[in-house]
Tab-separated table of C-alpha atoms in Angstrom:
chain	number	residue	atom	x	y	z
A	1	MET	CA	-3.315	-39.772	-51.821
A	2	SER	CA	-2.063	-38.473	-54.950
A	3	GLU	CA	-2.806	-34.879	-56.043
A	4	ASP	CA	-5.138	-34.719	-59.158
A	5	THR	CA	-6.206	-31.406	-60.735
A	6	ASN	CA	-9.596	-32.961	-61.480
A	7	ILE	CA	-10.364	-33.819	-57.872
A	8	TYR	CA	-11.417	-31.084	-55.460
A	9	HIS	CA	-10.536	-31.600	-51.847
A	10	VAL	CA	-12.729	-29.958	-49.465
A	11	GLY	CA	-11.923	-29.855	-45.591
A	12	CYS	CA	-13.843	-29.017	-42.453
A	13	SER	CA	-13.482	-29.438	-38.693
A	14	THR	CA	-16.421	-30.965	-36.440
A	15	ASP	CA	-17.264	-32.906	-33.456
A	16	ASP	CA	-20.542	-34.631	-32.014
A	17	ASN	CA	-21.934	-31.326	-31.090
A	18	TYR	CA	-21.949	-29.953	-34.606
A	19	ILE	CA	-23.117	-32.976	-36.517
A	20	HIS	CA	-26.187	-31.161	-37.677
A	21	HIS	CA	-24.198	-28.265	-39.215
A	22	ALA	CA	-21.784	-30.758	-40.698
A	23	SER	CA	-24.543	-32.732	-42.283
A	24	VAL	CA	-26.147	-29.429	-43.784
A	25	MET	CA	-22.868	-28.352	-45.240
A	26	LEU	CA	-21.787	-31.633	-46.737
A	27	CYS	CA	-25.234	-32.479	-48.195
A	28	SER	CA	-25.441	-28.925	-49.876
A	29	LEU	CA	-21.834	-29.236	-51.169
A	30	LEU	CA	-22.585	-32.658	-52.796
A	31	GLU	CA	-26.154	-31.913	-53.896
A	32	ASN	CA	-25.040	-28.781	-55.911
A	33	ASN	CA	-21.783	-30.122	-57.252
A	34	ARG	CA	-22.827	-33.444	-58.695
A	35	GLY	CA	-20.665	-32.880	-61.581
A	36	ASN	CA	-17.519	-32.512	-59.611
A	37	GLU	CA	-15.371	-35.189	-58.216
A	38	ILE	CA	-14.984	-34.192	-54.437
A	39	VAL	CA	-12.887	-35.661	-51.592
A	40	ILE	CA	-13.966	-34.736	-48.418
A	41	HIS	CA	-11.676	-34.463	-45.355
A	42	VAL	CA	-13.049	-34.199	-41.753
A	43	LEU	CA	-10.778	-33.201	-39.049
A	44	TYR	CA	-12.107	-34.138	-35.633
A	45	GLY	CA	-10.975	-34.529	-31.946
A	46	SER	CA	-13.711	-36.705	-30.819
A	47	LEU	CA	-16.536	-38.215	-33.075
A	48	SER	CA	-18.782	-41.117	-32.271
A	49	ASP	CA	-18.817	-44.114	-34.485
A	50	ALA	CA	-22.573	-43.671	-35.181
A	51	ASN	CA	-21.825	-40.060	-36.498
A	52	MET	CA	-18.790	-41.255	-38.456
A	53	ASP	CA	-20.714	-43.811	-40.226
A	54	PHE	CA	-23.713	-41.426	-40.932
A	55	LEU	CA	-21.279	-38.918	-42.801
A	56	LYS	CA	-19.689	-41.819	-44.529
A	57	GLY	CA	-23.214	-42.865	-45.735
A	58	LEU	CA	-23.950	-39.255	-46.740
A	59	ALA	CA	-20.915	-38.965	-48.891
A	60	GLY	CA	-21.506	-42.542	-50.356
A	61	ARG	CA	-24.928	-41.584	-51.641
A	62	TYR	CA	-23.070	-39.113	-53.885
A	63	GLY	CA	-20.277	-41.228	-54.797
A	64	SER	CA	-17.700	-39.054	-52.890
A	65	LYS	CA	-14.961	-40.201	-50.902
A	66	ILE	CA	-14.656	-39.056	-47.165
A	67	CYS	CA	-11.519	-39.228	-45.099
A	68	PHE	CA	-11.343	-38.803	-41.386
A	69	HIS	CA	-8.378	-37.276	-39.808
A	70	GLN	CA	-8.063	-37.317	-35.923
A	71	VAL	CA	-6.093	-34.240	-34.668
A	72	ASP	CA	-3.581	-34.720	-32.044
A	73	HIS	CA	-4.209	-31.932	-29.585
A	74	ALA	CA	-0.674	-32.110	-28.210
A	75	SER	CA	0.518	-29.828	-31.105
A	76	LEU	CA	-2.170	-27.206	-30.086
A	77	GLU	CA	-1.641	-27.362	-26.544
A	78	GLY	CA	-1.253	-23.630	-25.354
A	79	VAL	CA	-3.346	-21.906	-27.877
A	80	LYS	CA	-5.395	-18.834	-26.406
A	81	PHE	CA	-9.191	-18.444	-26.132
A	82	ARG	CA	-11.401	-15.638	-25.356
A	83	THR	CA	-13.023	-15.439	-22.098
A	84	VAL	CA	-16.378	-14.286	-23.681
A	85	ARG	CA	-17.882	-16.705	-26.245
A	86	PRO	CA	-14.837	-18.936	-26.578
A	87	LEU	CA	-14.642	-21.417	-29.337
A	88	SER	CA	-13.724	-25.072	-28.968
A	89	MET	CA	-10.172	-26.478	-29.833
A	90	ALA	CA	-11.709	-27.475	-33.241
A	91	ALA	CA	-11.458	-23.910	-34.406
A	92	TYR	CA	-7.698	-24.177	-34.477
A	93	TYR	CA	-7.602	-27.335	-36.415
A	94	ARG	CA	-7.528	-25.457	-39.749
A	95	LEU	CA	-3.981	-24.297	-38.767
A	96	LEU	CA	-2.703	-27.748	-39.208
A	97	LEU	CA	-4.121	-28.399	-42.729
A	98	SER	CA	-0.808	-28.377	-44.409
A	99	SER	CA	0.469	-31.450	-42.109
A	100	VAL	CA	-2.778	-33.233	-41.896
A	101	LEU	CA	-3.525	-33.212	-45.676
A	102	GLU	CA	0.180	-33.756	-46.564
A	103	ASP	CA	-0.290	-35.077	-50.081
A	104	VAL	CA	-2.964	-32.299	-51.091
A	105	ASP	CA	-1.764	-28.964	-52.520
A	106	LYS	CA	-4.944	-27.124	-52.621
A	107	ALA	CA	-7.950	-27.481	-50.618
A	108	LEU	CA	-11.272	-25.575	-49.990
A	109	TYR	CA	-11.787	-25.192	-46.164
A	110	LEU	CA	-15.537	-24.737	-44.957
A	111	ASP	CA	-16.736	-24.108	-41.544
A	112	VAL	CA	-19.524	-26.612	-40.854
A	113	ASP	CA	-22.000	-23.816	-40.298
A	114	THR	CA	-22.087	-23.145	-44.046
A	115	ALA	CA	-24.285	-24.265	-46.928
A	116	VAL	CA	-22.950	-24.571	-50.419
A	117	LEU	CA	-25.240	-23.410	-53.096
A	118	GLY	CA	-23.367	-23.579	-56.273
A	119	ASP	CA	-20.395	-24.893	-58.157
A	120	ILE	CA	-17.161	-24.633	-56.273
A	121	SER	CA	-14.924	-25.367	-59.311
A	122	PRO	CA	-14.315	-21.760	-60.204
A	123	LEU	CA	-12.399	-21.369	-56.942
A	124	PHE	CA	-9.809	-24.107	-57.989
A	125	ASP	CA	-9.277	-22.370	-61.301
A	126	LEU	CA	-7.754	-19.439	-59.528
A	127	GLU	CA	-3.937	-19.016	-60.000
A	128	MET	CA	-2.793	-19.225	-56.329
A	129	GLU	CA	0.996	-19.709	-56.775
A	130	ASP	CA	1.822	-16.419	-54.990
A	131	TYR	CA	-1.119	-16.552	-52.461
A	132	ALA	CA	-1.439	-18.471	-49.056
A	133	LEU	CA	-5.125	-18.566	-49.300
A	134	ALA	CA	-8.055	-16.974	-50.947
A	135	ALA	CA	-10.909	-15.611	-48.669
A	136	VAL	CA	-13.646	-12.900	-48.235
A	137	LYS	CA	-13.148	-9.758	-46.379
A	138	ASP	CA	-14.991	-10.129	-42.933
A	139	VAL	CA	-18.161	-8.147	-42.376
A	140	VAL	CA	-17.134	-7.121	-39.090
A	141	PRO	CA	-14.941	-4.007	-39.054
A	142	CYS	CA	-11.333	-4.514	-37.951
A	143	PHE	CA	-10.582	-1.490	-35.491
A	144	ASP	CA	-7.452	0.181	-34.615
A	145	ASP	CA	-6.376	-1.926	-31.543
A	146	HIS	CA	-7.273	-5.092	-33.472
A	147	ARG	CA	-5.140	-3.968	-36.481
A	148	ALA	CA	-2.264	-3.163	-34.274
A	149	ALA	CA	-2.347	-6.459	-32.492
A	150	LEU	CA	-2.068	-8.184	-35.787
A	151	SER	CA	0.233	-5.540	-37.479
A	152	ILE	CA	-2.364	-5.062	-40.197
A	153	PRO	CA	-1.658	-1.679	-42.197
A	154	TYR	CA	-4.531	0.686	-42.013
A	155	ASP	CA	-5.350	0.315	-45.696
A	156	ALA	CA	-5.336	-3.401	-45.614
A	157	ASP	CA	-8.385	-5.748	-45.168
A	158	TYR	CA	-8.972	-8.656	-42.635
A	159	PHE	CA	-10.446	-11.915	-43.991
A	160	CYS	CA	-12.982	-14.295	-42.658
A	161	SER	CA	-11.480	-17.945	-42.011
A	162	ALA	CA	-14.971	-19.741	-42.510
A	163	VAL	CA	-14.485	-20.134	-46.301
A	164	MET	CA	-10.739	-20.423	-47.515
A	165	LEU	CA	-9.325	-21.875	-50.708
A	166	VAL	CA	-6.016	-22.956	-49.136
A	167	ASN	CA	-2.743	-23.134	-51.044
A	168	LEU	CA	-1.131	-25.940	-48.995
A	169	LYS	CA	1.741	-26.281	-51.109
A	170	TYR	CA	2.613	-22.600	-50.252
A	171	TRP	CA	2.198	-23.260	-46.701
A	172	ARG	CA	4.717	-26.058	-46.617
A	173	GLU	CA	7.351	-24.217	-48.858
A	174	HIS	CA	7.122	-21.225	-46.657
A	175	GLY	CA	6.985	-23.067	-43.358
A	176	CYS	CA	3.831	-21.281	-42.371
A	177	GLU	CA	2.465	-23.838	-39.898
A	178	PRO	CA	4.760	-23.238	-37.101
A	179	LEU	CA	4.423	-19.465	-37.556
A	180	LEU	CA	0.581	-19.917	-37.202
A	181	LEU	CA	0.959	-22.000	-33.942
A	182	GLU	CA	3.486	-19.697	-32.490
A	183	PHE	CA	1.072	-16.777	-32.760
A	184	ALA	CA	-1.937	-18.913	-31.635
A	185	LYS	CA	-0.097	-19.519	-28.459
A	186	ARG	CA	1.284	-16.037	-27.961
A	187	ASP	CA	-0.088	-14.030	-24.875
A	188	ARG	CA	-2.355	-11.512	-26.303
A	189	VAL	CA	-5.909	-10.051	-26.346
A	190	VAL	CA	-7.832	-12.711	-28.198
A	191	PHE	CA	-10.327	-11.149	-30.754
A	192	CYS	CA	-11.067	-13.991	-33.207
A	193	HIS	CA	-9.011	-17.183	-32.341
A	194	ASP	CA	-7.524	-18.956	-35.397
A	195	GLN	CA	-8.716	-16.080	-37.674
A	196	ASP	CA	-6.383	-13.720	-36.033
A	197	ALA	CA	-3.444	-16.139	-36.418
A	198	LEU	CA	-4.146	-16.672	-40.080
A	199	ASN	CA	-4.509	-12.710	-40.666
A	200	TYR	CA	-1.347	-12.003	-39.037
A	201	VAL	CA	0.850	-14.605	-40.643
A	202	PHE	CA	-0.850	-14.128	-44.135
A	203	LYS	CA	-1.195	-10.266	-44.225
A	204	GLY	CA	-0.384	-9.194	-47.677
A	205	ARG	CA	-0.395	-12.704	-49.017
A	206	TRP	CA	-4.099	-13.573	-49.305
A	207	TYR	CA	-6.384	-13.284	-52.372
A	208	GLN	CA	-9.530	-11.339	-51.925
A	209	LEU	CA	-12.761	-13.225	-53.128
A	210	PRO	CA	-16.051	-11.534	-54.058
A	211	PRO	CA	-18.439	-11.487	-51.174
A	212	LYS	CA	-20.906	-13.975	-52.661
A	213	TRP	CA	-18.461	-16.782	-51.667
A	214	ASN	CA	-19.153	-16.176	-47.925
A	215	ARG	CA	-22.693	-14.614	-47.477
A	216	PHE	CA	-23.381	-14.155	-43.880
A	217	ASN	CA	-27.041	-14.994	-43.196
A	218	MET	CA	-27.558	-12.331	-40.606
A	219	ASN	CA	-25.216	-9.472	-41.256
A	220	TYR	CA	-25.789	-6.344	-43.385
A	221	ILE	CA	-23.087	-4.903	-45.902
A	222	PRO	CA	-23.648	-1.209	-47.202
A	223	ALA	CA	-23.481	-0.565	-50.835
A	224	SER	CA	-19.896	0.951	-50.004
A	225	GLY	CA	-18.744	-2.550	-49.040
A	226	PHE	CA	-19.021	-3.732	-52.594
A	227	ARG	CA	-16.842	-3.118	-55.683
A	228	ASP	CA	-19.737	-2.653	-58.098
A	229	TYR	CA	-23.536	-3.329	-58.227
A	230	ARG	CA	-23.035	-6.855	-59.660
A	231	ASP	CA	-21.063	-7.919	-56.497
A	232	ARG	CA	-23.832	-6.481	-54.255
A	233	TYR	CA	-26.488	-8.184	-56.243
A	234	GLU	CA	-24.830	-11.601	-56.186
A	235	TYR	CA	-24.130	-11.293	-52.537
A	236	TYR	CA	-27.881	-10.763	-51.572
A	237	HIS	CA	-29.675	-12.631	-54.473
A	238	ALA	CA	-27.291	-15.197	-55.752
A	239	PRO	CA	-24.746	-16.240	-53.227
A	240	VAL	CA	-22.546	-19.375	-53.752
A	241	ILE	CA	-22.021	-20.136	-49.974
A	242	ILE	CA	-24.289	-19.255	-46.850
A	243	HIS	CA	-22.672	-18.638	-43.584
A	244	PHE	CA	-24.998	-19.351	-40.729
A	245	SER	CA	-22.917	-17.504	-38.093
A	246	ASP	CA	-24.481	-18.005	-34.477
A	247	TYR	CA	-27.392	-19.935	-35.848
A	248	LYS	CA	-28.868	-22.481	-33.462
A	249	PRO	CA	-31.465	-24.718	-35.230
A	250	ALA	CA	-32.723	-26.275	-32.038
A	251	ARG	CA	-33.966	-22.926	-30.657
A	252	LYS	CA	-36.285	-22.283	-33.572
A	253	CYS	CA	-35.951	-18.477	-33.393
A	254	PHE	CA	-37.998	-16.234	-35.581
A	255	CYS	CA	-37.000	-14.500	-38.678
A	256	VAL	CA	-33.708	-16.207	-39.089
A	257	LYS	CA	-32.611	-15.666	-42.772
A	258	PHE	CA	-32.285	-18.824	-44.894
A	259	ALA	CA	-33.464	-20.923	-42.006
A	260	GLY	CA	-35.866	-22.675	-44.333
A	261	LEU	CA	-32.963	-23.542	-46.652
A	262	TYR	CA	-31.032	-24.879	-43.689
A	263	ARG	CA	-33.768	-27.167	-42.743
A	264	SER	CA	-34.306	-28.318	-46.194
A	265	TYR	CA	-30.677	-29.580	-46.593
A	266	LEU	CA	-30.847	-31.107	-42.915
A	267	GLU	CA	-33.974	-33.139	-43.947
A	268	LEU	CA	-32.415	-34.061	-47.070
A	269	SER	CA	-29.104	-35.261	-45.524
A	270	GLY	CA	-31.205	-37.785	-43.298
A	271	CYS	CA	-29.607	-36.340	-40.104
A	272	PRO	CA	-31.969	-36.445	-37.194
A	273	VAL	CA	-33.667	-33.088	-36.504
A	274	PRO	CA	-32.222	-31.763	-33.320
A	275	SER	CA	-34.416	-31.673	-30.216
A	276	VAL	CA	-36.066	-28.330	-29.745
A	277	GLU	CA	-34.505	-26.389	-26.809
A	278	LYS	CA	-36.851	-24.770	-24.275
A	279	VAL	CA	-36.194	-21.265	-24.573
A	280	SER	CA	-38.499	-18.118	-23.818
A	281	PHE	CA	-40.403	-16.540	-26.404
A	282	TRP	CA	-38.188	-13.421	-25.820
A	283	ASP	CA	-35.158	-15.536	-26.530
A	284	ARG	CA	-36.647	-16.888	-29.836
A	285	LEU	CA	-37.261	-13.201	-30.895
A	286	ALA	CA	-33.372	-12.531	-30.486
A	287	PRO	CA	-32.754	-12.298	-34.343
A	288	VAL	CA	-35.663	-9.920	-34.792
A	289	ARG	CA	-34.481	-7.759	-31.837
A	290	MET	CA	-30.916	-7.628	-33.137
A	291	TYR	CA	-32.030	-6.966	-36.587
A	292	VAL	CA	-34.150	-4.084	-35.487
A	293	PHE	CA	-31.571	-2.697	-33.174
A	294	ARG	CA	-28.870	-2.800	-35.936
A	295	THR	CA	-31.137	-1.287	-38.586
A	296	VAL	CA	-31.944	1.798	-36.266
A	297	LEU	CA	-28.284	2.383	-35.577
A	298	LYS	CA	-27.321	2.079	-39.244
A	299	CYS	CA	-30.198	4.705	-40.218
A	300	LEU	CA	-28.773	6.915	-37.700
A	301	GLY	CA	-25.165	6.439	-38.762
A	302	LEU	CA	-24.240	5.026	-35.310
A	303	TYR	CA	-23.406	1.354	-36.180
A	304	ASP	CA	-19.695	1.611	-36.551
A	305	ARG	CA	-19.546	3.515	-33.339
A	306	TYR	CA	-21.462	0.939	-31.612
A	307	LEU	CA	-19.182	-1.704	-32.716
A	308	TYR	CA	-16.095	0.118	-31.655
A	309	ARG	CA	-17.594	0.890	-28.225
A	310	ARG	CA	-18.626	-2.800	-27.761
A	311	LEU	CA	-15.010	-3.947	-28.725
A	312	TRP	CA	-13.514	-1.252	-26.609
A	313	LEU	CA	-15.635	-2.394	-23.475
A	314	ARG	CA	-14.521	-5.849	-23.880
A	315	LYS	CA	-10.956	-5.093	-24.108
A	316	LYS	CA	-11.093	-2.694	-21.065
A	317	CYS	CA	-12.683	-5.593	-19.156
A	318	GLY	CA	-10.000	-8.002	-20.616
A	319	ARG	CA	-12.932	-10.015	-22.171
A	320	ALA	CA	-12.086	-9.533	-25.898
């Protein structure tokens, strides 16, 4: 595939368990970028023919090309996982982007639990020659033990790998993929899987994007977390990309921010609605309970202390 500055390459990783998320992400991306020529790259380990055909049909409705890249797990053998809430191997697929997309110099990588609400072309207009990637600062604080494990300076930030404009040419020229895999397989306390590897290798070499490019649907950022009022306003009222972290649509929990938006794109995509899980009323209230709990802690000025204590206990128990 030859590189063309008028073509926007978008990559993602999925499997059969996340086909609903992938449908929402791709449908929202294509629906809100009808004026852009987009090539979609799906990295997968196992994906049924039916789901593959469905995604092909979804892309075809918008006149977009979709390419499927089956990832060889042999290169990822030995990568480390958390003992608490471990992710699947697919989380590490993004570390292989420079070799999987060998003829692409720049690509937007999106986790499948995102929804794109606007034009992505401004990202591709960024001058990225001296940067490995562009991303948004993570909403979860990076505490001292985490920074030390990644050798991140105290005055530096830690980015979220769910939305990244990736300079694949830079990765190849600087031999980044072996460095990423070496760290991913290193014996260590695992905090955030692939995200830790990316932050370790690319510290000081990433371009920080405004928060509107990765709006967490259930996380609050105080005013001090923004450069100015406009950044804060766009994050809360005009985000370009929504990140549905920890959202399980089959559970139909109450008060999930942007859940209606998610369901509208799921319906528009044509993907079958997931069967409703039988969970207790108390479990369906989980987002409400967490929101109230976090709000009380923030009002008391105790939220950062709570996060630190939780991470400290996980490390103490070897469960980070």
